């Protein structure tokens, strides 16, 4: 191989190197290669950048190894070529020295690159440790964030539920609002009518106010007359009270006088009728058993009953002749029956009807005996005023009776 060929081969080998290795100084220990690593960078991006730098450094070391091997081969080839061509020893030595220097420089560059690669590996290990620590902290943070997210999601679900309820309430409120608006429109229409009624009422109030004023004036005028009337009324009340007192005294006197005539009438009647078990005095009444005057279930007076009533009428006429005209008296005839229902419904509807018909028959007989009709009264009580509450024949017999009571009219 000629000298020119060896030079060309060296040039090609040098051009095959990725840049001037001698121009790249070795990195200081602990310093990041190529570019500084920002701790705030994303973990994945940081790992990607660091991995890229390591791959580029490995590729550069491989390229320099290949160039060194190529140079060694070229040196050996050049040495063989020089032996065959008979070049001078000095020129060969010079060229070998140059190539040796270049080889030494390549070896130094390789050693620097190796040191730099080891530094990068150490930095990588350190950074990986830091990244693992950061990943651990990030995992803890992520777990906390997940818990927070779960709590937030639960809160969000609750708020969504509450929001749904509020939306439903809002929809209901809107419906109520629509209904209220309709009611408001109807109220406005009613308000217009009420306004007209109010105006009419105001006019009526004005009219009534004028009328009230006139009435007040009239009342004031009538006040004086009323006061005078009050005095007259007081005087009249005093007079009425006095007349009432006198009337009470007179009434008491008449009642006392009537009581005296009643006692006289009953006394004389006892003398006339004698002591008989079927005629007795109960309080202020003279009592005849019905069997003395009527047959069973009949309202027609028996002959014996007429005889007894005729004696009663004579005695009453004698006593009545002595009673002053200003004493108002009547003889009340009361009919009573027992609780046994009437048998002849064609003649009497009830015991009440039977007792009333018997009282009327007695009154009519007394009228025929000369007793004034205005002094007589017929009353029927049926079975509702019993003397004996028993349920036997003795009680029934006592309850079937005609009572005579001389009382005020």
mmCIF file of C-alpha atoms in Angstrom, residues 65-330:
data_model
loop_
_atom_site.group_PDB
_atom_site.id
_atom_site.type_symbol
_atom_site.label_atom_id
_atom_site.label_comp_id
_atom_site.label_asym_id
_atom_site.label_seq_id
_atom_site.Cartn_x
_atom_site.Cartn_y
_atom_site.Cartn_z
ATOM 1 C CA UNK A 65 -14.419 1.163 19.807
ATOM 2 C CA UNK A 66 -15.100 0.468 16.173
ATOM 3 C CA UNK A 67 -12.942 3.446 15.103
ATOM 4 C CA UNK A 68 -10.109 2.341 17.398
ATOM 5 C CA UNK A 69 -10.191 -1.178 16.013
ATOM 6 C CA UNK A 70 -10.231 0.258 12.492
ATOM 7 C CA UNK A 71 -7.180 2.423 13.223
ATOM 8 C CA UNK A 72 -5.253 -0.470 14.710
ATOM 9 C CA UNK A 73 -5.926 -2.489 11.603
ATOM 10 C CA UNK A 74 -4.849 0.424 9.401
ATOM 11 C CA UNK A 75 -1.653 0.836 11.397
ATOM 12 C CA UNK A 76 -0.839 -2.805 10.991
ATOM 13 C CA UNK A 77 -1.630 -2.632 7.291
ATOM 14 C CA UNK A 78 0.463 0.469 6.925
ATOM 15 C CA UNK A 79 3.376 -1.195 8.729
ATOM 16 C CA UNK A 80 3.212 -4.194 6.364
ATOM 17 C CA UNK A 81 2.935 -1.944 3.366
ATOM 18 C CA UNK A 82 5.968 0.065 4.432
ATOM 19 C CA UNK A 83 8.029 -3.125 4.722
ATOM 20 C CA UNK A 84 7.204 -4.164 1.197
ATOM 21 C CA UNK A 85 7.718 -0.811 -0.464
ATOM 22 C CA UNK A 86 11.139 -0.174 1.061
ATOM 23 C CA UNK A 87 10.300 3.138 2.635
ATOM 24 C CA UNK A 88 12.890 4.663 4.821
ATOM 25 C CA UNK A 89 12.914 3.899 8.509
ATOM 26 C CA UNK A 90 12.740 7.554 9.535
ATOM 27 C CA UNK A 91 9.651 8.301 7.542
ATOM 28 C CA UNK A 92 8.009 5.217 8.851
ATOM 29 C CA UNK A 93 8.960 6.065 12.386
ATOM 30 C CA UNK A 94 7.563 9.553 11.971
ATOM 31 C CA UNK A 95 4.369 8.262 10.553
ATOM 32 C CA UNK A 96 4.110 5.578 13.248
ATOM 33 C CA UNK A 97 4.722 8.214 15.904
ATOM 34 C CA UNK A 98 1.903 10.315 14.494
ATOM 35 C CA UNK A 99 -0.361 7.319 14.340
ATOM 36 C CA UNK A 100 0.695 6.312 17.834
ATOM 37 C CA UNK A 101 -0.111 9.760 19.146
ATOM 38 C CA UNK A 102 -3.434 9.628 17.457
ATOM 39 C CA UNK A 103 -4.005 6.155 18.894
ATOM 40 C CA UNK A 104 -3.066 7.375 22.360
ATOM 41 C CA UNK A 105 -5.500 10.269 21.956
ATOM 42 C CA UNK A 106 -8.182 7.839 20.912
ATOM 43 C CA UNK A 107 -7.414 5.660 23.925
ATOM 44 C CA UNK A 108 -7.564 8.687 26.224
ATOM 45 C CA UNK A 109 -10.829 9.706 24.678
ATOM 46 C CA UNK A 110 -12.059 6.157 25.183
ATOM 47 C CA UNK A 111 -10.958 6.205 28.794
ATOM 48 C CA UNK A 112 -12.683 9.592 29.300
ATOM 49 C CA UNK A 113 -15.783 8.271 27.610
ATOM 50 C CA UNK A 114 -15.674 5.188 29.855
ATOM 51 C CA UNK A 115 -15.316 7.362 32.938
ATOM 52 C CA UNK A 116 -18.127 9.527 31.713
ATOM 53 C CA UNK A 117 -20.264 6.448 31.088
ATOM 54 C CA UNK A 118 -19.549 5.180 34.619
ATOM 55 C CA UNK A 119 -20.469 8.637 35.952
ATOM 56 C CA UNK A 120 -23.674 8.514 33.960
ATOM 57 C CA UNK A 121 -24.387 5.018 35.303
ATOM 58 C CA UNK A 122 -23.819 6.256 38.868
ATOM 59 C CA UNK A 123 -26.019 9.278 38.182
ATOM 60 C CA UNK A 124 -28.578 6.970 36.652
ATOM 61 C CA UNK A 125 -28.542 4.741 39.759
ATOM 62 C CA UNK A 126 -28.832 7.783 42.013
ATOM 63 C CA UNK A 127 -31.607 9.240 39.912
ATOM 64 C CA UNK A 128 -33.374 5.902 39.820
ATOM 65 C CA UNK A 129 -33.197 5.773 43.630
ATOM 66 C CA UNK A 130 -34.621 9.271 43.855
ATOM 67 C CA UNK A 131 -37.237 8.388 41.301
ATOM 68 C CA UNK A 132 -38.191 5.262 43.277
ATOM 69 C CA UNK A 133 -38.531 7.385 46.408
ATOM 70 C CA UNK A 134 -40.588 9.900 44.464
ATOM 71 C CA UNK A 135 -42.664 7.057 43.059
ATOM 72 C CA UNK A 136 -43.262 5.748 46.602
ATOM 73 C CA UNK A 137 -44.333 9.198 47.742
ATOM 74 C CA UNK A 138 -46.427 9.568 44.607
ATOM 75 C CA UNK A 139 -48.049 6.187 45.343
ATOM 76 C CA UNK A 140 -48.913 7.377 48.845
ATOM 77 C CA UNK A 141 -50.178 10.639 47.430
ATOM 78 C CA UNK A 142 -52.105 8.716 44.769
ATOM 79 C CA UNK A 143 -53.692 6.492 47.445
ATOM 80 C CA UNK A 144 -54.701 9.600 49.384
ATOM 81 C CA UNK A 145 -55.968 11.143 46.181
ATOM 82 C CA UNK A 146 -57.971 7.984 45.460
ATOM 83 C CA UNK A 147 -59.498 8.111 48.924
ATOM 84 C CA UNK A 148 -60.213 11.795 48.442
ATOM 85 C CA UNK A 149 -61.613 11.020 45.019
ATOM 86 C CA UNK A 150 -63.877 8.326 46.515
ATOM 87 C CA UNK A 151 -65.043 10.799 49.152
ATOM 88 C CA UNK A 152 -65.510 13.432 46.468
ATOM 89 C CA UNK A 153 -67.412 10.962 44.291
ATOM 90 C CA UNK A 154 -69.642 10.042 47.254
ATOM 91 C CA UNK A 155 -70.159 13.715 48.003
ATOM 92 C CA UNK A 156 -70.816 14.289 44.312
ATOM 93 C CA UNK A 157 -73.369 11.439 44.285
ATOM 94 C CA UNK A 158 -75.066 12.896 47.353
ATOM 95 C CA UNK A 159 -75.054 16.312 45.754
ATOM 96 C CA UNK A 160 -76.441 14.841 42.547
ATOM 97 C CA UNK A 161 -79.203 13.184 44.595
ATOM 98 C CA UNK A 162 -79.844 16.458 46.403
ATOM 99 C CA UNK A 163 -79.738 18.220 43.052
ATOM 100 C CA UNK A 164 -82.323 15.795 41.694
ATOM 101 C CA UNK A 165 -84.507 16.444 44.694
ATOM 102 C CA UNK A 166 -84.043 20.177 44.282
ATOM 103 C CA UNK A 167 -84.861 19.905 40.589
ATOM 104 C CA UNK A 168 -88.017 17.957 41.471
ATOM 105 C CA UNK A 169 -88.863 20.576 44.103
ATOM 106 C CA UNK A 170 -88.108 23.285 41.555
ATOM 107 C CA UNK A 171 -90.418 21.610 39.041
ATOM 108 C CA UNK A 172 -93.144 21.406 41.680
ATOM 109 C CA UNK A 173 -92.484 25.024 42.617
ATOM 110 C CA UNK A 174 -92.767 26.007 38.983
ATOM 111 C CA UNK A 175 -96.066 24.183 38.735
ATOM 112 C CA UNK A 176 -97.261 25.956 41.898
ATOM 113 C CA UNK A 177 -96.013 29.219 40.447
ATOM 114 C CA UNK A 178 -97.950 28.586 37.253
ATOM 115 C CA UNK A 179 -101.045 27.798 39.309
ATOM 116 C CA UNK A 180 -100.471 30.924 41.390
ATOM 117 C CA UNK A 181 -100.064 32.970 38.239
ATOM 118 C CA UNK A 182 -103.399 31.645 37.009
ATOM 119 C CA UNK A 183 -104.895 32.406 40.408
ATOM 120 C CA UNK A 184 -103.263 35.830 40.265
ATOM 121 C CA UNK A 185 -104.851 36.487 36.877
ATOM 122 C CA UNK A 186 -108.215 35.402 38.234
ATOM 123 C CA UNK A 187 -107.581 37.507 41.340
ATOM 124 C CA UNK A 188 -106.811 40.507 39.151
ATOM 125 C CA UNK A 189 -110.119 40.028 37.398
ATOM 126 C CA UNK A 190 -111.862 39.677 40.744
ATOM 127 C CA UNK A 191 -109.881 42.698 41.946
ATOM 128 C CA UNK A 192 -111.262 44.761 39.090
ATOM 129 C CA UNK A 193 -114.762 43.730 40.096
ATOM 130 C CA UNK A 194 -113.983 44.362 43.751
ATOM 131 C CA UNK A 195 -112.623 47.785 42.870
ATOM 132 C CA UNK A 196 -115.947 48.657 41.279
ATOM 133 C CA UNK A 197 -117.752 47.242 44.308
ATOM 134 C CA UNK A 198 -115.388 49.197 46.569
ATOM 135 C CA UNK A 199 -116.192 52.422 44.737
ATOM 136 C CA UNK A 200 -119.889 51.673 45.058
ATOM 137 C CA UNK A 201 -119.342 50.871 48.748
ATOM 138 C CA UNK A 202 -117.537 54.164 49.236
ATOM 139 C CA UNK A 203 -120.468 56.021 47.760
ATOM 140 C CA UNK A 204 -122.801 54.027 49.993
ATOM 141 C CA UNK A 205 -120.603 54.793 53.009
ATOM 142 C CA UNK A 206 -120.702 58.475 52.159
ATOM 143 C CA UNK A 207 -124.487 58.291 51.917
ATOM 144 C CA UNK A 208 -124.746 56.372 55.183
ATOM 145 C CA UNK A 209 -122.345 58.813 56.858
ATOM 146 C CA UNK A 210 -124.628 61.676 55.943
ATOM 147 C CA UNK A 211 -127.599 59.671 57.152
ATOM 148 C CA UNK A 212 -125.750 58.840 60.372
ATOM 149 C CA UNK A 213 -124.964 62.485 60.964
ATOM 150 C CA UNK A 214 -128.632 63.319 60.532
ATOM 151 C CA UNK A 215 -129.588 60.428 62.814
ATOM 152 C CA UNK A 216 -127.138 61.606 65.477
ATOM 153 C CA UNK A 217 -128.677 65.044 65.371
ATOM 154 C CA UNK A 218 -132.108 63.502 65.670
ATOM 155 C CA UNK A 219 -130.940 61.338 68.548
ATOM 156 C CA UNK A 220 -129.533 64.353 70.308
ATOM 157 C CA UNK A 221 -132.898 65.986 69.924
ATOM 158 C CA UNK A 222 -134.584 62.860 71.177
ATOM 159 C CA UNK A 223 -132.170 62.585 74.128
ATOM 160 C CA UNK A 224 -133.976 65.278 76.048
ATOM 161 C CA UNK A 225 -137.348 63.675 75.394
ATOM 162 C CA UNK A 226 -135.883 60.289 76.411
ATOM 163 C CA UNK A 227 -134.620 61.706 79.685
ATOM 164 C CA UNK A 228 -138.068 63.084 80.395
ATOM 165 C CA UNK A 229 -139.552 59.721 79.428
ATOM 166 C CA UNK A 230 -137.157 57.988 81.812
ATOM 167 C CA UNK A 231 -138.395 60.110 84.654
ATOM 168 C CA UNK A 232 -141.971 59.271 83.715
ATOM 169 C CA UNK A 233 -141.076 55.577 83.407
ATOM 170 C CA UNK A 234 -139.429 55.629 86.818
ATOM 171 C CA UNK A 235 -142.543 57.181 88.265
ATOM 172 C CA UNK A 236 -144.671 54.605 86.467
ATOM 173 C CA UNK A 237 -142.416 51.780 87.651
ATOM 174 C CA UNK A 238 -142.833 53.000 91.181
ATOM 175 C CA UNK A 239 -146.588 53.078 90.675
ATOM 176 C CA UNK A 240 -146.530 49.617 89.034
ATOM 177 C CA UNK A 241 -144.470 48.220 91.892
ATOM 178 C CA UNK A 242 -146.959 49.581 94.353
ATOM 179 C CA UNK A 243 -149.872 48.203 92.309
ATOM 180 C CA UNK A 244 -148.065 44.853 92.057
ATOM 181 C CA UNK A 245 -147.590 44.756 95.788
ATOM 182 C CA UNK A 246 -151.265 45.541 96.279
ATOM 183 C CA UNK A 247 -152.218 42.938 93.665
ATOM 184 C CA UNK A 248 -150.079 40.316 95.367
ATOM 185 C CA UNK A 249 -151.688 41.150 98.651
ATOM 186 C CA UNK A 250 -155.141 40.986 97.075
ATOM 187 C CA UNK A 251 -154.303 37.746 95.288
ATOM 188 C CA UNK A 252 -152.971 36.242 98.490
ATOM 189 C CA UNK A 253 -156.099 37.403 100.223
ATOM 190 C CA UNK A 254 -158.302 35.885 97.471
ATOM 191 C CA UNK A 255 -156.319 32.659 97.545
ATOM 192 C CA UNK A 256 -156.668 32.514 101.242
ATOM 193 C CA UNK A 257 -160.388 33.201 100.853
ATOM 194 C CA UNK A 258 -160.653 30.547 98.109
ATOM 195 C CA UNK A 259 -158.800 28.130 100.327
ATOM 196 C CA UNK A 260 -161.293 28.822 103.036
ATOM 197 C CA UNK A 261 -164.193 28.130 100.653
ATOM 198 C CA UNK A 262 -162.387 25.018 99.393
ATOM 199 C CA UNK A 263 -162.107 23.780 102.958
ATOM 200 C CA UNK A 264 -165.767 24.619 103.512
ATOM 201 C CA UNK A 265 -166.735 22.847 100.271
ATOM 202 C CA UNK A 266 -164.723 19.735 101.157
ATOM 203 C CA UNK A 267 -166.069 19.816 104.712
ATOM 204 C CA UNK A 268 -169.684 19.994 103.609
ATOM 205 C CA UNK A 269 -169.033 17.378 100.895
ATOM 206 C CA UNK A 270 -167.731 14.984 103.540
ATOM 207 C CA UNK A 271 -170.879 15.546 105.579
ATOM 208 C CA UNK A 272 -173.102 14.885 102.578
ATOM 209 C CA UNK A 273 -171.249 11.868 101.187
ATOM 210 C CA UNK A 274 -170.208 10.404 104.520
ATOM 211 C CA UNK A 275 -167.169 8.280 105.283
ATOM 212 C CA UNK A 276 -166.806 5.896 102.312
ATOM 213 C CA UNK A 277 -163.732 3.930 101.172
ATOM 214 C CA UNK A 278 -164.373 4.756 97.493
ATOM 215 C CA UNK A 279 -164.473 8.549 98.184
ATOM 216 C CA UNK A 280 -161.486 10.155 99.871
ATOM 217 C CA UNK A 281 -159.569 13.419 100.146
ATOM 218 C CA UNK A 282 -155.988 13.486 98.844
ATOM 219 C CA UNK A 283 -154.338 16.828 99.535
ATOM 220 C CA UNK A 284 -156.441 19.576 97.895
ATOM 221 C CA UNK A 285 -158.428 17.081 95.778
ATOM 222 C CA UNK A 286 -161.601 15.076 96.324
ATOM 223 C CA UNK A 287 -161.162 11.581 94.770
ATOM 224 C CA UNK A 288 -163.951 9.271 93.477
ATOM 225 C CA UNK A 289 -163.080 5.748 92.360
ATOM 226 C CA UNK A 290 -164.160 5.235 88.746
ATOM 227 C CA UNK A 291 -166.249 2.156 89.677
ATOM 228 C CA UNK A 292 -168.502 4.478 91.739
ATOM 229 C CA UNK A 293 -169.407 6.507 88.623
ATOM 230 C CA UNK A 294 -168.784 4.323 85.541
ATOM 231 C CA UNK A 295 -168.902 0.740 84.443
ATOM 232 C CA UNK A 296 -165.756 -1.061 83.266
ATOM 233 C CA UNK A 297 -164.466 0.420 80.007
ATOM 234 C CA UNK A 298 -167.388 2.899 79.797
ATOM 235 C CA UNK A 299 -167.733 6.680 79.831
ATOM 236 C CA UNK A 300 -171.458 6.676 80.608
ATOM 237 C CA UNK A 301 -172.488 7.615 84.160
ATOM 238 C CA UNK A 302 -174.242 4.928 86.204
ATOM 239 C CA UNK A 303 -177.402 5.854 88.144
ATOM 240 C CA UNK A 304 -175.506 5.482 91.406
ATOM 241 C CA UNK A 305 -172.823 7.767 90.047
ATOM 242 C CA UNK A 306 -175.373 10.412 89.063
ATOM 243 C CA UNK A 307 -176.732 10.350 92.613
ATOM 244 C CA UNK A 308 -173.286 10.967 94.105
ATOM 245 C CA UNK A 309 -172.529 13.738 91.601
ATOM 246 C CA UNK A 310 -175.928 15.376 92.260
ATOM 247 C CA UNK A 311 -175.049 15.620 95.945
ATOM 248 C CA UNK A 312 -171.668 17.097 95.008
ATOM 249 C CA UNK A 313 -173.386 19.638 92.731
ATOM 250 C CA UNK A 314 -175.829 20.740 95.451
ATOM 251 C CA UNK A 315 -172.989 21.245 97.921
ATOM 252 C CA UNK A 316 -170.952 23.198 95.329
ATOM 253 C CA UNK A 317 -173.931 25.415 94.521
ATOM 254 C CA UNK A 318 -174.431 26.175 98.194
ATOM 255 C CA UNK A 319 -170.789 27.062 98.714
ATOM 256 C CA UNK A 320 -170.563 28.978 95.421
ATOM 257 C CA UNK A 321 -173.465 31.219 96.496
ATOM 258 C CA UNK A 322 -171.275 32.494 99.331
ATOM 259 C CA UNK A 323 -168.142 33.017 97.202
ATOM 260 C CA UNK A 324 -167.794 36.695 96.214
ATOM 261 C CA UNK A 325 -167.937 37.475 92.516
ATOM 262 C CA UNK A 326 -164.381 38.890 92.536
ATOM 263 C CA UNK A 327 -162.929 35.503 93.522
ATOM 264 C CA UNK A 328 -162.134 33.642 90.276
ATOM 265 C CA UNK A 329 -162.597 29.927 90.856
ATOM 266 C CA UNK A 330 -163.116 26.781 88.833
#
